[in-house]
Coordinates of C-alpha atoms and ligand atoms in Angstrom, one line a residue:
M375 CA -147.6 -245.5 26.1
C376 CA -146.2 -245.9 29.6
G377 CA -146.2 -243.1 32.2
I378 CA -143.9 -242.4 35.1
V379 CA -144.3 -240.3 38.2
G380 CA -142.1 -240.0 41.3
Y381 CA -142.1 -237.8 44.4
V382 CA -139.8 -237.0 47.4
G383 CA -140.9 -234.4 49.8
K384 CA -142.9 -233.8 52.9
R385 CA -146.5 -234.5 51.9
P386 CA -148.3 -237.9 51.8
V387 CA -146.9 -239.4 48.6
Q388 CA -149.7 -241.9 47.8
D389 CA -152.3 -239.4 46.8
L390 CA -149.8 -237.3 44.8
L391 CA -148.7 -240.5 42.8
L392 CA -152.3 -241.5 42.1
A393 CA -153.2 -237.9 41.0
G394 CA -150.1 -237.8 38.8
L395 CA -151.0 -241.2 37.2
K396 CA -154.5 -239.9 36.5
K397 CA -153.0 -236.9 34.6
L398 CA -151.0 -239.4 32.5
E399 CA -154.0 -241.5 31.6
Y400 CA -154.4 -239.8 28.2
R401 CA -151.2 -241.6 27.1
G402 CA -153.0 -244.9 27.2
Y403 CA -152.1 -247.9 29.4
D404 CA -153.2 -251.4 30.4
S405 CA -152.1 -251.7 34.0
A406 CA -150.7 -249.4 36.7
G407 CA -148.9 -249.5 40.1
I408 CA -147.3 -247.6 42.9
S409 CA -144.5 -248.2 45.4
V410 CA -143.8 -246.1 48.5
I411 CA -141.2 -246.3 51.2
A412 CA -143.3 -247.0 54.3
G413 CA -141.1 -247.2 57.4
D414 CA -138.8 -250.2 57.0
E415 CA -140.5 -251.7 54.0
I416 CA -141.3 -250.8 50.5
E417 CA -145.0 -251.3 50.0
S418 CA -146.3 -251.8 46.5
L419 CA -149.7 -252.2 44.8
R420 CA -150.4 -253.0 41.2
A421 CA -153.6 -253.6 39.2
V422 CA -154.6 -254.5 35.7
G423 CA -156.9 -252.4 33.6
N424 CA -158.3 -249.0 34.3
L425 CA -156.7 -246.8 37.1
Q426 CA -159.9 -247.2 39.0
N427 CA -158.8 -250.8 39.8
L428 CA -155.6 -249.4 41.4
F429 CA -157.7 -246.9 43.3
E430 CA -159.9 -249.7 44.5
A431 CA -156.9 -251.8 45.6
V432 CA -155.6 -248.8 47.6
A433 CA -159.0 -248.4 49.2
A434 CA -159.1 -252.1 50.0
R435 CA -155.7 -252.0 51.7
E436 CA -156.8 -249.1 53.8
A437 CA -159.9 -250.9 54.9
D438 CA -158.1 -254.2 55.5
D439 CA -154.8 -253.6 57.1
G440 CA -154.4 -250.8 59.7
G441 CA -150.6 -251.2 60.2
V442 CA -149.5 -251.1 56.6
A443 CA -152.2 -248.6 55.7
V444 CA -151.0 -246.1 58.3
A445 CA -147.3 -246.5 57.2
V446 CA -148.3 -245.9 53.6
Q447 CA -150.5 -242.9 54.3
T448 CA -147.6 -241.1 56.1
A449 CA -145.0 -242.1 53.5
T450 CA -143.4 -239.2 51.6
T451 CA -141.3 -241.0 48.9
G452 CA -142.6 -243.1 46.1
I453 CA -142.9 -244.0 42.4
G454 CA -145.9 -244.8 40.2
H455 CA -146.4 -246.1 36.7
T456 CA -148.9 -246.7 34.0
R457 CA -147.9 -249.6 31.7
W458 CA -148.6 -250.1 28.0
A459 CA -147.5 -253.7 27.6
T460 CA -144.5 -254.4 25.3
H461 CA -142.5 -257.4 26.8
G462 CA -144.9 -259.8 28.5
R463 CA -148.6 -260.0 28.8
V464 CA -151.0 -257.6 30.6
N465 CA -151.1 -259.0 34.1
E466 CA -150.3 -257.9 37.6
S467 CA -146.8 -259.4 37.8
N468 CA -145.8 -257.6 34.6
A469 CA -147.1 -254.3 35.9
H470 CA -144.6 -251.8 37.4
P471 CA -143.0 -251.0 39.8
H472 CA -140.6 -253.9 39.5
F473 CA -138.3 -254.9 42.4
D474 CA -135.1 -256.8 43.2
T475 CA -135.0 -260.2 45.0
S476 CA -134.6 -258.6 48.5
N477 CA -137.4 -256.0 47.8
A478 CA -134.9 -253.2 48.6
V479 CA -134.9 -251.5 45.1
H480 CA -138.0 -250.6 43.1
V481 CA -138.1 -249.2 39.6
V482 CA -140.5 -247.8 37.1
V483 CA -139.4 -248.0 33.5
N484 CA -140.6 -246.6 30.1
G485 CA -139.2 -247.9 26.8
I486 CA -137.2 -251.0 26.0
V487 CA -134.1 -252.7 27.3
E488 CA -132.7 -254.4 24.2
N489 CA -130.0 -256.5 25.9
Y490 CA -132.2 -257.7 28.7
V491 CA -131.9 -261.4 27.9
A492 CA -128.2 -261.5 28.4
L493 CA -128.4 -259.3 31.5
K494 CA -131.2 -261.4 33.0
R495 CA -129.2 -264.6 32.5
R496 CA -126.2 -263.1 34.2
L497 CA -128.2 -261.8 37.1
Q498 CA -130.0 -265.1 37.5
D499 CA -126.6 -266.9 37.6
M500 CA -125.8 -264.6 40.5
G501 CA -129.0 -265.6 42.3
A502 CA -131.6 -263.0 41.3
V503 CA -135.1 -264.3 41.3
F504 CA -137.3 -262.8 38.5
T505 CA -141.0 -262.5 39.0
S506 CA -142.2 -261.0 35.7
E507 CA -141.8 -261.5 31.9
T508 CA -140.7 -258.0 31.3
D509 CA -137.4 -256.5 30.1
A510 CA -137.9 -253.7 32.7
E511 CA -137.4 -256.0 35.8
V512 CA -133.8 -256.5 34.8
I513 CA -133.1 -252.9 35.8
A514 CA -134.3 -253.4 39.4
H515 CA -131.9 -256.4 39.8
L516 CA -129.1 -254.7 38.1
V517 CA -129.4 -251.5 40.2
A518 CA -129.6 -253.7 43.3
H519 CA -126.5 -255.6 42.3
H520 CA -124.6 -252.4 41.9
C521 CA -125.8 -250.9 45.2
A522 CA -122.6 -252.5 46.6
L523 CA -120.8 -249.5 45.1
G524 CA -122.3 -247.2 47.7
S525 CA -125.1 -244.8 46.8
L526 CA -128.1 -245.3 44.7
E527 CA -126.8 -242.9 42.1
D528 CA -123.5 -244.9 41.9
A529 CA -125.6 -248.0 41.3
V530 CA -127.8 -246.4 38.7
L531 CA -124.9 -245.0 36.9
A532 CA -123.2 -248.4 36.7
A533 CA -126.4 -250.0 35.6
F534 CA -127.0 -247.3 33.0
N535 CA -123.7 -248.0 31.4
E536 CA -124.6 -251.6 30.9
L537 CA -128.0 -251.1 29.5
E538 CA -128.8 -250.9 25.8
G539 CA -132.0 -249.6 24.2
H540 CA -134.1 -246.5 24.6
F541 CA -135.7 -246.0 28.0
A542 CA -136.3 -243.7 31.0
F543 CA -136.5 -245.1 34.5
V544 CA -136.7 -244.0 38.1
A545 CA -135.2 -246.1 40.9
M546 CA -136.0 -246.0 44.6
R547 CA -134.0 -247.7 47.4
L548 CA -135.2 -248.6 50.9
D549 CA -131.8 -247.6 52.5
E550 CA -131.9 -244.1 51.1
P551 CA -135.5 -243.1 51.7
D552 CA -135.4 -239.4 50.7
K553 CA -134.0 -239.9 47.3
L554 CA -135.0 -241.0 43.8
V555 CA -132.6 -241.5 40.9
G556 CA -133.8 -241.2 37.3
V557 CA -132.3 -241.9 33.9
R558 CA -133.2 -240.6 30.5
K559 CA -132.1 -242.3 27.3
E560 CA -134.2 -241.2 24.4
C561 CA -137.4 -241.4 26.3
P562 CA -138.8 -238.4 28.1
L563 CA -138.3 -237.6 31.8
V564 CA -138.6 -234.2 33.5
V565 CA -138.1 -232.7 37.0
G566 CA -140.7 -230.6 38.9
R567 CA -139.3 -228.4 41.6
G568 CA -141.6 -227.6 44.5
D569 CA -140.9 -226.0 47.9
G570 CA -139.2 -228.8 49.9
E571 CA -140.4 -231.4 47.4
T572 CA -139.4 -232.7 44.0
F573 CA -141.2 -234.6 41.3
L574 CA -139.9 -236.7 38.4
A575 CA -142.2 -237.6 35.6
S576 CA -142.4 -238.7 32.0
A577 CA -144.5 -235.7 31.2
I578 CA -145.2 -232.4 32.8
P579 CA -149.0 -232.9 33.3
A580 CA -148.2 -235.4 36.0
F581 CA -147.1 -232.6 38.4
L582 CA -148.4 -229.4 36.7
S583 CA -151.1 -228.9 39.4
E584 CA -148.4 -229.0 42.1
T585 CA -145.6 -226.9 40.6
R586 CA -144.9 -225.0 37.4
R587 CA -141.1 -224.9 38.0
T588 CA -139.3 -227.5 35.9
Q589 CA -135.9 -228.7 34.9
Y590 CA -135.3 -230.6 31.7
I591 CA -133.2 -233.7 31.8
E592 CA -130.9 -234.2 28.7
N593 CA -130.5 -237.4 26.9
D594 CA -128.1 -239.9 28.6
E595 CA -128.3 -238.0 31.9
I596 CA -128.8 -239.3 35.4
V597 CA -130.8 -237.1 37.8
V598 CA -130.7 -237.4 41.6
I599 CA -133.6 -235.8 43.4
T600 CA -134.1 -235.2 47.1
P601 CA -136.8 -232.9 48.6
D602 CA -134.5 -229.8 48.4
D603 CA -131.9 -230.6 45.8
V604 CA -131.5 -231.9 42.2
R605 CA -128.2 -233.0 40.7
F606 CA -127.7 -233.9 37.0
L607 CA -124.9 -236.3 36.1
G608 CA -123.4 -237.4 32.8
P609 CA -122.8 -241.1 32.0
D610 CA -119.2 -240.5 33.3
G611 CA -120.5 -239.2 36.6
S612 CA -119.6 -235.5 35.8
E613 CA -122.0 -232.9 37.3
H614 CA -124.1 -230.7 35.0
E615 CA -125.8 -227.4 35.8
R616 CA -129.4 -226.9 34.8
E617 CA -131.7 -223.8 34.8
V618 CA -135.1 -224.0 36.5
E619 CA -137.7 -222.9 34.0
E620 CA -141.2 -221.6 34.7
I621 CA -143.9 -223.4 32.7
D622 CA -146.7 -221.1 31.4
W623 CA -148.7 -223.9 29.9
D624 CA -152.4 -224.5 30.7
E625 CA -153.5 -228.1 31.3
E626 CA -154.5 -228.6 27.7
T627 CA -151.1 -227.4 26.4
A628 CA -149.4 -229.7 28.9
E629 CA -151.3 -232.7 27.6
K630 CA -150.1 -231.8 24.2
G631 CA -146.5 -232.0 25.5
G632 CA -145.9 -228.3 24.6
F633 CA -146.8 -228.9 20.9
D634 CA -149.4 -226.7 19.2
T635 CA -151.7 -229.7 18.6
F636 CA -152.2 -233.4 19.4
M637 CA -151.5 -234.2 15.7
L638 CA -148.1 -232.6 15.8
K639 CA -147.3 -234.2 19.1
E640 CA -148.3 -237.6 17.7
I641 CA -146.2 -237.1 14.6
H642 CA -143.3 -236.5 16.9
E643 CA -144.1 -239.6 18.9
Q644 CA -143.7 -241.9 16.0
A645 CA -140.1 -243.0 16.7
D646 CA -141.1 -244.2 20.2
A647 CA -144.3 -245.7 19.0
I648 CA -142.5 -247.8 16.4
A649 CA -139.8 -248.7 18.9
D650 CA -142.5 -250.0 21.3
T651 CA -144.2 -251.9 18.5
V652 CA -141.3 -253.7 17.1
A653 CA -139.0 -254.1 20.1
D654 CA -140.5 -257.2 21.7
R655 CA -140.9 -258.8 18.3
T656 CA -137.4 -258.4 17.1
A657 CA -135.0 -258.5 20.0
P658 CA -132.8 -260.3 20.5
G659 CA -131.1 -261.5 17.3
T660 CA -132.7 -261.5 13.8
H661 CA -135.6 -263.8 14.6
V662 CA -139.1 -262.3 14.4
D663 CA -141.1 -263.4 17.4
L664 CA -144.8 -263.7 16.7
D665 CA -145.6 -265.8 19.7
D666 CA -148.6 -264.9 21.7
V667 CA -150.8 -264.1 18.7
G668 CA -153.7 -266.3 19.6
A669 CA -154.5 -269.1 17.2
L670 CA -151.8 -268.0 14.8
D671 CA -149.0 -270.4 15.8
E672 CA -146.2 -271.3 13.5
N673 CA -148.0 -274.4 12.1
M674 CA -151.0 -272.3 11.1
L675 CA -148.8 -269.6 9.6
R676 CA -146.8 -272.2 7.6
G677 CA -150.0 -273.6 6.1
I678 CA -151.5 -270.3 4.8
D679 CA -152.3 -270.3 1.1
R680 CA -153.5 -266.8 0.7
I681 CA -153.9 -263.6 2.6
L682 CA -156.7 -261.1 2.3
I683 CA -156.3 -257.7 4.0
T684 CA -159.2 -255.4 4.9
G685 CA -159.7 -252.0 6.6
C686 CA -160.8 -248.5 6.1
G687 CA -159.1 -245.2 5.3
T688 CA -155.6 -244.9 6.6
A689 CA -155.7 -248.5 8.0
Y690 CA -156.5 -249.7 4.5
H691 CA -153.3 -247.9 3.2
A692 CA -151.2 -249.5 5.9
G693 CA -152.7 -252.8 4.7
L694 CA -151.7 -252.0 1.2
M695 CA -148.1 -251.4 2.2
G696 CA -148.3 -254.7 4.0
R697 CA -149.5 -256.4 0.8
Y698 CA -146.4 -255.4 -1.1
A699 CA -144.2 -256.6 1.8
L700 CA -146.0 -260.0 2.0
E701 CA -145.7 -260.5 -1.8
E702 CA -142.2 -259.3 -2.0
W703 CA -140.7 -261.0 1.0
A704 CA -142.9 -263.9 1.8
Q705 CA -144.0 -264.5 -1.8
I706 CA -147.5 -265.2 -0.7
R707 CA -150.7 -264.4 -2.7
T708 CA -152.2 -261.3 -1.0
E709 CA -155.3 -259.4 -1.9
I710 CA -156.7 -256.3 -0.3
D711 CA -160.1 -254.5 -0.3
V712 CA -161.7 -251.7 1.7
A713 CA -163.9 -253.2 4.4
S714 CA -167.1 -251.5 3.3
E715 CA -166.8 -253.3 0.0
Y716 CA -165.3 -256.6 1.1
R717 CA -168.1 -257.2 3.7
Y718 CA -170.6 -257.4 0.8
R719 CA -168.6 -259.4 -1.7
K720 CA -169.1 -263.1 -2.2
Q721 CA -166.9 -264.6 0.5
L722 CA -164.6 -266.9 -1.4
V723 CA -162.3 -267.5 1.5
G724 CA -162.0 -270.6 3.7
P725 CA -159.7 -272.8 5.7
G726 CA -156.1 -272.0 4.7
D727 CA -156.9 -268.3 4.1
L728 CA -155.8 -265.7 6.5
V729 CA -157.9 -262.5 6.6
I730 CA -156.3 -259.5 8.3
G731 CA -158.5 -256.8 9.8
M732 CA -156.5 -253.6 10.1
T733 CA -158.1 -251.2 12.6
Q734 CA -156.3 -248.9 15.1
S735 CA -159.5 -248.4 17.2
G736 CA -160.6 -252.0 16.9
E737 CA -164.1 -250.7 16.7
T738 CA -164.7 -249.6 13.0
A739 CA -168.1 -251.0 12.0
D740 CA -167.2 -252.0 8.4
T741 CA -163.9 -253.6 9.4
L742 CA -165.6 -255.6 12.1
A743 CA -168.3 -256.8 9.7
A744 CA -165.7 -257.7 7.1
M745 CA -163.8 -259.7 9.7
R746 CA -167.0 -261.5 10.8
A747 CA -168.0 -262.3 7.3
A748 CA -164.6 -263.9 6.6
H749 CA -164.7 -265.8 9.9
E750 CA -168.1 -267.2 9.0
A751 CA -166.8 -268.3 5.7
G752 CA -164.1 -270.4 7.5
A753 CA -161.0 -268.2 7.2
T754 CA -158.6 -267.6 10.1
V755 CA -158.9 -263.9 11.1
L756 CA -156.1 -261.8 12.5
A757 CA -156.8 -258.3 14.0
V758 CA -154.0 -255.6 13.8
T759 CA -155.1 -253.1 16.4
N760 CA -153.9 -250.5 18.9
V761 CA -156.6 -251.0 21.5
V762 CA -156.4 -253.8 24.0
G763 CA -159.8 -255.4 24.6
S764 CA -161.4 -253.7 21.6
Q765 CA -164.2 -255.5 19.7
A766 CA -161.7 -256.6 17.0
T767 CA -159.6 -258.4 19.5
R768 CA -162.6 -260.3 20.8
D769 CA -163.8 -261.3 17.3
A770 CA -160.5 -262.4 15.9
D771 CA -158.6 -265.7 16.1
G772 CA -155.4 -263.8 16.8
V773 CA -154.3 -260.3 17.5
L774 CA -151.1 -258.4 16.6
Y775 CA -151.0 -255.2 18.6
T776 CA -149.5 -251.9 17.5
R777 CA -148.1 -250.0 20.5
A778 CA -148.7 -246.5 19.4
G779 CA -150.3 -245.3 22.6
L780 CA -153.5 -243.3 22.6
E781 CA -154.0 -241.3 19.5
I782 CA -156.2 -238.2 20.0
G783 CA -155.8 -236.3 16.7
V784 CA -158.5 -237.5 14.4
A785 CA -156.1 -238.0 11.5
A786 CA -154.2 -241.2 12.1
T787 CA -150.4 -240.7 12.1
K788 CA -148.5 -242.8 14.7
T789 CA -151.0 -245.6 14.5
F790 CA -150.5 -245.8 10.8
V791 CA -146.7 -246.2 10.9
C792 CA -147.1 -248.8 13.6
Q793 CA -149.6 -250.7 11.5
V794 CA -147.1 -250.7 8.6
A795 CA -144.3 -251.9 11.0
V796 CA -146.4 -254.8 12.2
M797 CA -147.1 -255.8 8.6
Y798 CA -143.4 -255.7 7.9
L799 CA -142.9 -258.1 10.9
L800 CA -145.6 -260.4 9.7
A801 CA -144.1 -260.5 6.2
L802 CA -140.7 -261.3 7.6
K803 CA -142.0 -264.0 9.8
L804 CA -143.8 -265.6 6.9
A805 CA -140.6 -265.2 4.8
E806 CA -138.7 -267.0 7.5
L807 CA -141.2 -269.9 7.8
R808 CA -141.6 -270.3 4.0
G809 CA -137.8 -269.9 3.4
T810 CA -138.4 -267.2 0.8
M811 CA -135.6 -264.8 2.0
K812 CA -131.9 -265.4 2.2
P813 CA -130.7 -265.4 5.8
A814 CA -128.3 -262.5 5.0
T815 CA -131.1 -260.4 3.6
M816 CA -133.3 -261.3 6.6
E817 CA -130.5 -260.3 9.0
R818 CA -130.0 -256.9 7.2
I819 CA -133.7 -256.1 7.0
V820 CA -134.5 -257.1 10.6
G821 CA -131.5 -254.9 11.6
E822 CA -133.0 -252.0 9.7
I823 CA -136.4 -252.6 11.3
K824 CA -134.8 -252.4 14.7
R825 CA -133.2 -249.1 13.6
L826 CA -136.5 -247.8 12.2
P827 CA -137.1 -245.6 15.3
H828 CA -133.8 -243.9 14.7
S829 CA -134.5 -243.5 11.0
V830 CA -138.0 -242.0 11.8
Q831 CA -136.4 -239.6 14.3
E832 CA -133.9 -238.6 11.5
V833 CA -136.8 -237.8 9.1
I834 CA -138.7 -235.8 11.8
A835 CA -135.6 -233.9 12.9
A836 CA -134.8 -232.9 9.3
A837 CA -138.4 -231.8 8.6
T838 CA -139.2 -229.8 11.7
D839 CA -138.0 -226.9 13.8
P840 CA -136.0 -228.1 16.8
D841 CA -137.6 -225.5 19.1
T842 CA -141.3 -225.6 18.1
G843 CA -141.5 -229.0 16.4
L844 CA -143.4 -227.3 13.6
P845 CA -142.7 -228.2 9.9
A846 CA -139.6 -226.6 8.6
G847 CA -137.2 -226.8 5.6
P848 CA -138.4 -228.1 2.3
V849 CA -141.7 -229.3 3.8
A850 CA -142.5 -225.8 5.0
E851 CA -141.3 -224.3 1.7
A852 CA -143.6 -226.5 -0.3
A853 CA -146.5 -225.7 2.1
E854 CA -145.8 -222.0 1.8
R855 CA -145.8 -222.2 -2.0
H856 CA -149.0 -224.3 -2.3
W857 CA -151.2 -223.6 0.7
Q858 CA -153.8 -221.8 -1.5
A859 CA -153.9 -224.5 -4.2
D860 CA -157.3 -226.0 -4.9
F861 CA -156.0 -229.4 -6.1
F862 CA -153.0 -231.7 -5.4
L863 CA -152.2 -234.8 -7.4
Y864 CA -150.2 -237.6 -5.7
L865 CA -148.5 -240.3 -7.7
G866 CA -146.6 -243.5 -6.8
R867 CA -145.9 -247.0 -8.0
H868 CA -145.8 -250.4 -6.2
I869 CA -145.4 -249.8 -2.5
G870 CA -144.9 -246.1 -3.2
L871 CA -148.5 -246.0 -4.4
A872 CA -149.8 -246.7 -0.8
V873 CA -147.7 -243.7 0.4
A874 CA -149.2 -241.5 -2.3
L875 CA -152.7 -242.6 -1.3
E876 CA -152.0 -241.9 2.4
G877 CA -150.3 -238.6 1.7
A878 CA -153.4 -237.5 -0.3
L879 CA -155.8 -238.6 2.3
K880 CA -153.9 -236.7 5.0
L881 CA -154.0 -233.5 3.0
K882 CA -157.6 -233.7 2.0
E883 CA -158.9 -234.6 5.5
I884 CA -157.2 -231.8 7.4
S885 CA -156.8 -229.0 4.8
Y886 CA -160.0 -229.7 2.8
I887 CA -158.0 -229.4 -0.5
S888 CA -159.3 -231.7 -3.2
T889 CA -156.7 -234.4 -3.9
D890 CA -156.3 -237.4 -6.2
A891 CA -153.9 -240.2 -5.7
Y892 CA -153.1 -242.4 -8.6
A893 CA -150.8 -245.3 -9.7
A894 CA -148.3 -243.2 -11.6
G895 CA -148.6 -245.4 -14.7
E896 CA -152.4 -244.8 -14.8
M897 CA -152.0 -241.1 -14.8
K898 CA -151.9 -240.7 -18.6
H899 CA -155.2 -242.5 -18.8
G900 CA -157.1 -239.6 -17.3
P901 CA -155.8 -237.5 -14.5
I902 CA -153.1 -235.9 -16.7
A903 CA -156.0 -233.8 -18.1
L904 CA -156.2 -232.1 -14.7
L905 CA -152.6 -230.7 -14.8
E906 CA -152.1 -227.0 -15.4
D907 CA -149.2 -224.7 -15.0
G908 CA -148.1 -224.9 -11.4
T909 CA -150.4 -227.8 -10.3
P910 CA -148.7 -229.3 -7.3
V911 CA -147.9 -233.0 -7.9
V912 CA -146.4 -235.1 -5.1
V913 CA -144.4 -238.0 -6.5
V914 CA -143.2 -240.8 -4.3
A915 CA -139.9 -241.6 -5.9
T916 CA -138.1 -243.5 -3.2
D917 CA -135.7 -246.3 -4.3
S918 CA -137.4 -249.3 -6.0
P919 CA -137.1 -251.5 -9.0
V920 CA -139.7 -249.2 -10.7
K921 CA -138.0 -245.9 -9.9
D922 CA -137.0 -245.2 -13.5
K923 CA -140.6 -245.5 -14.5
V924 CA -141.6 -243.1 -11.7
V925 CA -139.0 -240.6 -13.0
S926 CA -140.5 -240.9 -16.5
N927 CA -143.9 -240.0 -14.9
M928 CA -142.3 -237.0 -13.2
Q929 CA -141.0 -235.8 -16.5
E930 CA -144.4 -236.2 -18.0
V931 CA -146.1 -234.1 -15.4
A932 CA -143.3 -231.5 -15.4
A933 CA -143.7 -231.2 -19.2
R934 CA -147.3 -230.1 -18.5
G935 CA -146.1 -227.3 -16.2
A936 CA -146.8 -229.2 -12.9
H937 CA -144.8 -228.3 -9.9
V938 CA -143.2 -231.6 -8.7
I939 CA -142.6 -232.3 -5.0
A940 CA -140.7 -235.6 -4.8
V941 CA -140.2 -237.9 -1.9
A942 CA -136.8 -239.5 -2.4
A943 CA -133.8 -241.2 -0.8
E944 CA -131.1 -239.1 0.8
S945 CA -128.4 -240.1 -1.7
D946 CA -130.5 -239.8 -4.8
H947 CA -129.2 -236.5 -6.3
E948 CA -130.5 -237.2 -9.8
I949 CA -134.0 -236.6 -8.6
D950 CA -133.2 -232.9 -8.1
E951 CA -133.2 -232.5 -11.8
H952 CA -136.9 -233.6 -12.1
A953 CA -138.4 -231.9 -9.0
K954 CA -138.9 -228.4 -7.7
Q955 CA -138.7 -229.7 -4.1
V956 CA -137.3 -232.9 -2.6
L957 CA -138.4 -234.3 0.7
R958 CA -135.7 -236.7 1.8
V959 CA -135.7 -240.0 3.7
P960 CA -132.7 -242.0 4.9
D961 CA -131.1 -244.6 2.6
V962 CA -132.6 -247.7 4.2
D963 CA -133.9 -250.8 2.4
W964 CA -136.1 -249.8 -0.5
M965 CA -139.1 -251.5 1.0
L966 CA -138.7 -249.6 4.2
Q967 CA -138.2 -246.1 2.6
P968 CA -141.9 -245.7 1.9
L969 CA -142.8 -245.9 5.6
L970 CA -140.4 -243.1 6.2
G971 CA -141.8 -241.2 3.2
T972 CA -145.2 -240.9 4.8
I973 CA -143.8 -238.7 7.5
P974 CA -142.8 -235.6 5.4
L975 CA -146.2 -236.0 3.8
Q976 CA -148.0 -235.9 7.2
L977 CA -146.0 -232.8 7.9
L978 CA -146.8 -231.2 4.5
A979 CA -150.5 -231.8 5.1
Y980 CA -150.1 -230.4 8.6
A981 CA -148.2 -227.3 7.4
I982 CA -150.8 -226.5 4.7
A983 CA -153.8 -227.0 7.0
S984 CA -152.2 -224.8 9.7
R985 CA -151.4 -222.1 7.1
R986 CA -155.1 -222.2 6.2
G987 CA -156.0 -221.7 9.9
L988 CA -157.8 -225.0 10.3
N989 CA -158.3 -227.2 13.3
V990 CA -156.1 -230.2 12.4
D991 CA -157.0 -232.2 15.5
Q992 CA -160.7 -232.2 14.7
P993 CA -161.3 -231.8 11.0
R994 CA -164.9 -231.2 10.0
N995 CA -167.3 -234.1 9.5
L996 CA -164.8 -236.7 10.8
A997 CA -164.9 -238.9 13.9
K998 CA -161.9 -240.7 15.4
T999 CA -163.8 -244.0 15.7
V1000 CA -166.4 -244.8 13.1
T1001 CA -168.8 -247.2 14.7
V1002 CA -171.6 -246.8 12.1
E1003 CA -171.7 -248.4 8.7
Ligands
F6R150 C1 -157.6 -241.0 8.5 C2 -158.2 -241.9 9.5 C3 -159.2 -242.8 9.1 C4 -159.1 -244.2 9.8 C5 -160.3 -245.1 9.5 C6 -160.2 -246.4 10.1 O1 -156.6 -240.3 9.1 O2 -157.8 -241.9 10.6 O3 -159.2 -243.0 7.7 O4 -157.9 -244.8 9.4 O5 -161.5 -244.5 9.9 O6 -160.1 -246.4 11.5 P1 -159.6 -247.6 12.3 O7 -158.1 -247.8 12.1 O8 -159.8 -247.2 13.7 O9 -160.4 -248.8 11.9

């Protein structure tokens, strides 16, 4: 995910920006850039790929051009960015900083501007010349346009009030060289206070080696920084006071964003991750945009007879959720198999079949082998992955990226929800092309997908402590009651079965408790024998056409003394009669509720593993990327 760093002060800014970007590398990125105020020009450098390429571009400028290089080396105000592409391809012109037509305003932006198309059109009509495909560039032109109001903060304030979406940005203006103005709307941005110098960054590690004194920016606030002063403004221009706080984090805690573990941090990042994944594919309007997916153009997609999904572990579960969406919405025949099995089956696919390899790392040996086998048999192969340039992207005919950012915790969390979101988008696109969904339904569901980040945030807020981010409420109660259990059963039907499988996998891999996950209707054909008084049984009972059947299964297990923990919709009060604990999800479309339902189950697994004193980030015997068969 993208990273921002900005500085105003008395020291040479270029090295501080580069060092700050290096500290943000762990977030993942595909290009980077810096801009500094160097005398009477703003000088910018951008490079695709690893930060090393930007360092080399800086070194080349120093070797080549004495005049500019000296001005840059003595510059003391600047901004830097690492970009994880959302709108527009990975290339130098889409990398940040972005700038206005007269090169007087530069900005670095994280997040998404939802109304950029309309704003871009308006600014172009007024003469703005755009040089990138990004939504972010619109902010540079908009701020420049509003500079007529007077100061940079006046311009940013006016721009902020016109922008829709979730974002954080920092703007810099040639005419006000000792000032940066930042904005925070649902994406992180913090201030670092030094002695005669001030930092602005998307995460504390960017400046932690320079200062430990920080000021937090609230949502919907504008911050104006100069070397000696910081002002916080509301969207109406009113001034807010803010304490300076001393950070006592070490570097590792800082990388975890203050959370106890990477896994917890990544669970909390899921709203942003989904927003980045779906935004450029759904905005504007209700149309799902799957352009730029290699060989998978609309003609190819229209001609598909059958889909086969393959992957391992959590990725397989995301694929399973995708299967239900593809069948339900696009009415397309869809099969799924784990990659380690599929690769050795008789390959009965060919032209007209689409094989989807789900792999967050893009490097899982079995998934790659399964994709290759399908390709050799003549199928079109699509990779769904989180890693630009990974092997899966090179082997596939097309790639649909998730934009989860780097995931460090071994147990997949944010990459999983993004994989599911991508499968929803593919199912909607196919439904649109095949005419299998009424336009009104399409409009409603695309609208709910756009609001998924908010729904995810709601689930996380309800299930965690606002100060520590740790599991709280019913999730924490269920964990406290069952952390010593030696067995958990998970049940679900239809798409809820995939949630049960994923919930059970999360619990077993980080807590080492034995789990079984079953299609609820199959339970009475065997696993019911495992139930004893007090056995914890997690039942995915979100809304669905088979919910009554699920409720019957809950009654069956309760009758055998099991302790039922249900995952259910907010407004479903009947469920309380059948469960000891209910983990709630918002009342969104029934096909989307299961995605939200995985989040309390991640937190339940997390709470139990932590209570058992285990290392959730690095569970025993597991590797983040499984490159062996
Ligand atoms: C479980 C988990 C694994 C991975 C699996 C596939 O939390 O992370 O089950 O999902 O190893 O990995 P990728 O998606 O990289 O192919």
